[in-house]
Amino acid sequence: MSRITKNLWIKEVLTLLVLLVFIYGYKSLEPFLKAVVGIDKDSVEWAPLYTLAGEYLRVVILSSLISLLIAIIIASIVHLLQWGSLKDLCLALGSFGTTFPTIAVIALLVPSLGYGFKPVFVGLVLYGVFPILNSAVKGFEQIDPAIIEAGEGMGMNDLQRFLKIELPLAIPTIMAGVKTSVIINIAATTVGAVVGAGGLGMPIVSGIRTNNPVLMLKGAIPVALIALLTNQLFKRLEDGLEWRSL
Amino acid sequence: MKTFKKIEAAHYLASVLLLIGLFHKQFIVVRPNRIENGYDIDLMNAIKGDSLLMALLLLMIVLISLSYRLYYSKKINKLMLMFMYLGIFGMCFFLNGKIASSVLVSVGASGRASLGIGAWSIIASVILLMWQFTNGQGYYKLWILIGSVSIVLGLYSLEWLIDISLVRELSQKSDRIVGEIVRHMQLTFAAVISGMCLSLIMSYGAYRNPRIERMVAGIASFAQVVPTLSLLGLLMIPLVYLSTQYPLLRQLGISGIGFFPAYIVLTLYTLLPIINNTLAGFNSIPEHVIEAATGMGMSHRQVLWRIQLPMAFPSIFIGFRIALVQTVGNCTLAGLVGGGGIGTILFLGLAQSAPDLVLVASLLIVLIAVIFEVILSSIEMTVNQKLRGDLYYE
């Protein structure tokens, strides 16, 4: 039974379905939510929930992709230079960067970039680089030297060795960093509503400010579902990569 | 290329930062008052005509180059090098404070002097040098941290830094800020301690029974994956329900907003790092050690208290450290739901569009996180050295 459910992706499909039903059918769900919570406050409708969700997902995906690109480029350069102290520096900066609370990074960008999506986006890109960089540097480091030697023995040059051996072997480790980064990004984009970025954080933040639980749920449920779905998909990806590398 | 790589990467970066600091056109930003836009002054213009400051700057640069020389010399005297770095650090802050005072003379009492890109570059460069020095040097990290914090506190109490806008913001609201720091610590420790108790019980259960392990892993990863803000929203419903149904709970302070939801969310967030590390610790104990203990007639409880917990302790402690440092950062969001803490100051700064206030709050959070990190890793080092002598470990 458990194998069948695993192969049919039942958990993932169910999460996605609930998410879609909630986002597109929110209008008809609202009275029900109000009845459950027992509070009937009217709230301002800025934009339909699916527009908010679209904005939100766009920011998360775009910023994650850009951070991935930047981190991979930096990590590759660091790896190709083979310079131990630079590697240490990168790892240390990576772990220092994550002690900064995300909201602080976003808030500090507000004076120069203004309120809205811009500081959130730039903050996410900056912040998202650290976990990926960390895992990428570690991933390149962990490769068995014997494999690299074998590649050299086959007459590969440095670039071939990097593209054909080191990069593919480091991908599972890099993906772990990407997962952390995306999960952090999802959380940070939600918080970004504090500086006026829209998205699904907006109902939550205004729900907190006006003490309106229904409004909070309007944002909190889809955000939680998106986060869970992302986690499940990354797990699938990890399983796939593991299987491939065996 | 080989000679190029002989020098530490951090030293190249520090030198570049120092050069940026010396020549960037925005060393310090002067504003006629708190809100108005200001103008930039570069370092050379800021110290022009003041021979004391010029001499000090020159001395600082000479000391930095000397420290490079000392760092790479074979006969390295670490204690002397440490004091030298601390001296450079103090000089850097003194210089910034004095420059701020001197540029403020022209704008008057309501003026503000904020540190600009140049000033921050120089500070970052000095901190980077200190980091490179303490890297892998054991307890020097702790001493450098204590030294630099006391230098800044000393300069602050002598009122030499008071003209930097950041410091002025800090001293004007110092009562409130101290209160929020205390609140932040209360919230952090309450969450980490209860998270610790919960996850120790859960991981012991998981260690004994694989079915519990799957459940525990599910709970911990759920708490880690769902964003804090969303979790706060989801928690609000049951909490509001409880507090309206049972007045007793409301009197105890349980409600949808304030300390309690923040405390629960933070506790949930500490579960994953502690459980992961505790389980790793339990699993790393060799089977034959436990067999030997049971063979000696120890009961389950005795095995737990005398063998498993002491042997898993180093790993559990790592989990505790990670959870604590992470919670200090996460606790920022408590400010949004009225839970108090340094986050309140950050969101206040955001609402007033006062970047200095935001900076004060963020720097405080980072500083507290770094202090915990350094202190706990030092404890970890000491304990591990002690344990290695006592325990049978393969």
XYZ file of C-alpha atoms in Angstrom, chain B residues 207 281-299 302-312 390-394:
36
model
C 15.674 6.120 19.582
C 24.419 11.297 19.565
C 22.363 8.326 20.753
C 22.997 6.422 17.543
C 26.742 6.988 17.718
C 27.032 4.999 20.979
C 28.564 1.616 20.160
C 26.171 -1.275 20.676
C 28.634 -3.229 22.834
C 28.907 -0.454 25.394
C 25.177 -0.664 26.096
C 25.333 -4.458 26.071
C 28.127 -4.370 28.611
C 26.100 -2.035 30.816
C 22.994 -4.229 30.648
C 25.202 -7.228 31.298
C 26.405 -5.549 34.476
C 22.783 -5.514 35.616
C 21.913 -1.891 34.925
C 18.262 -1.092 34.414
C 20.502 3.523 34.745
C 21.722 2.903 31.213
C 20.050 6.138 30.132
C 21.446 8.293 32.920
C 24.884 6.768 33.286
C 25.764 5.726 29.736
C 23.583 7.153 27.019
C 23.104 10.724 28.174
C 26.758 11.362 29.102
C 27.986 9.790 25.898
C 25.523 11.652 23.719
C 37.014 10.450 31.332
C 34.967 8.404 28.936
C 35.620 5.271 27.119
C 35.330 6.395 23.539
C 36.359 4.626 20.426
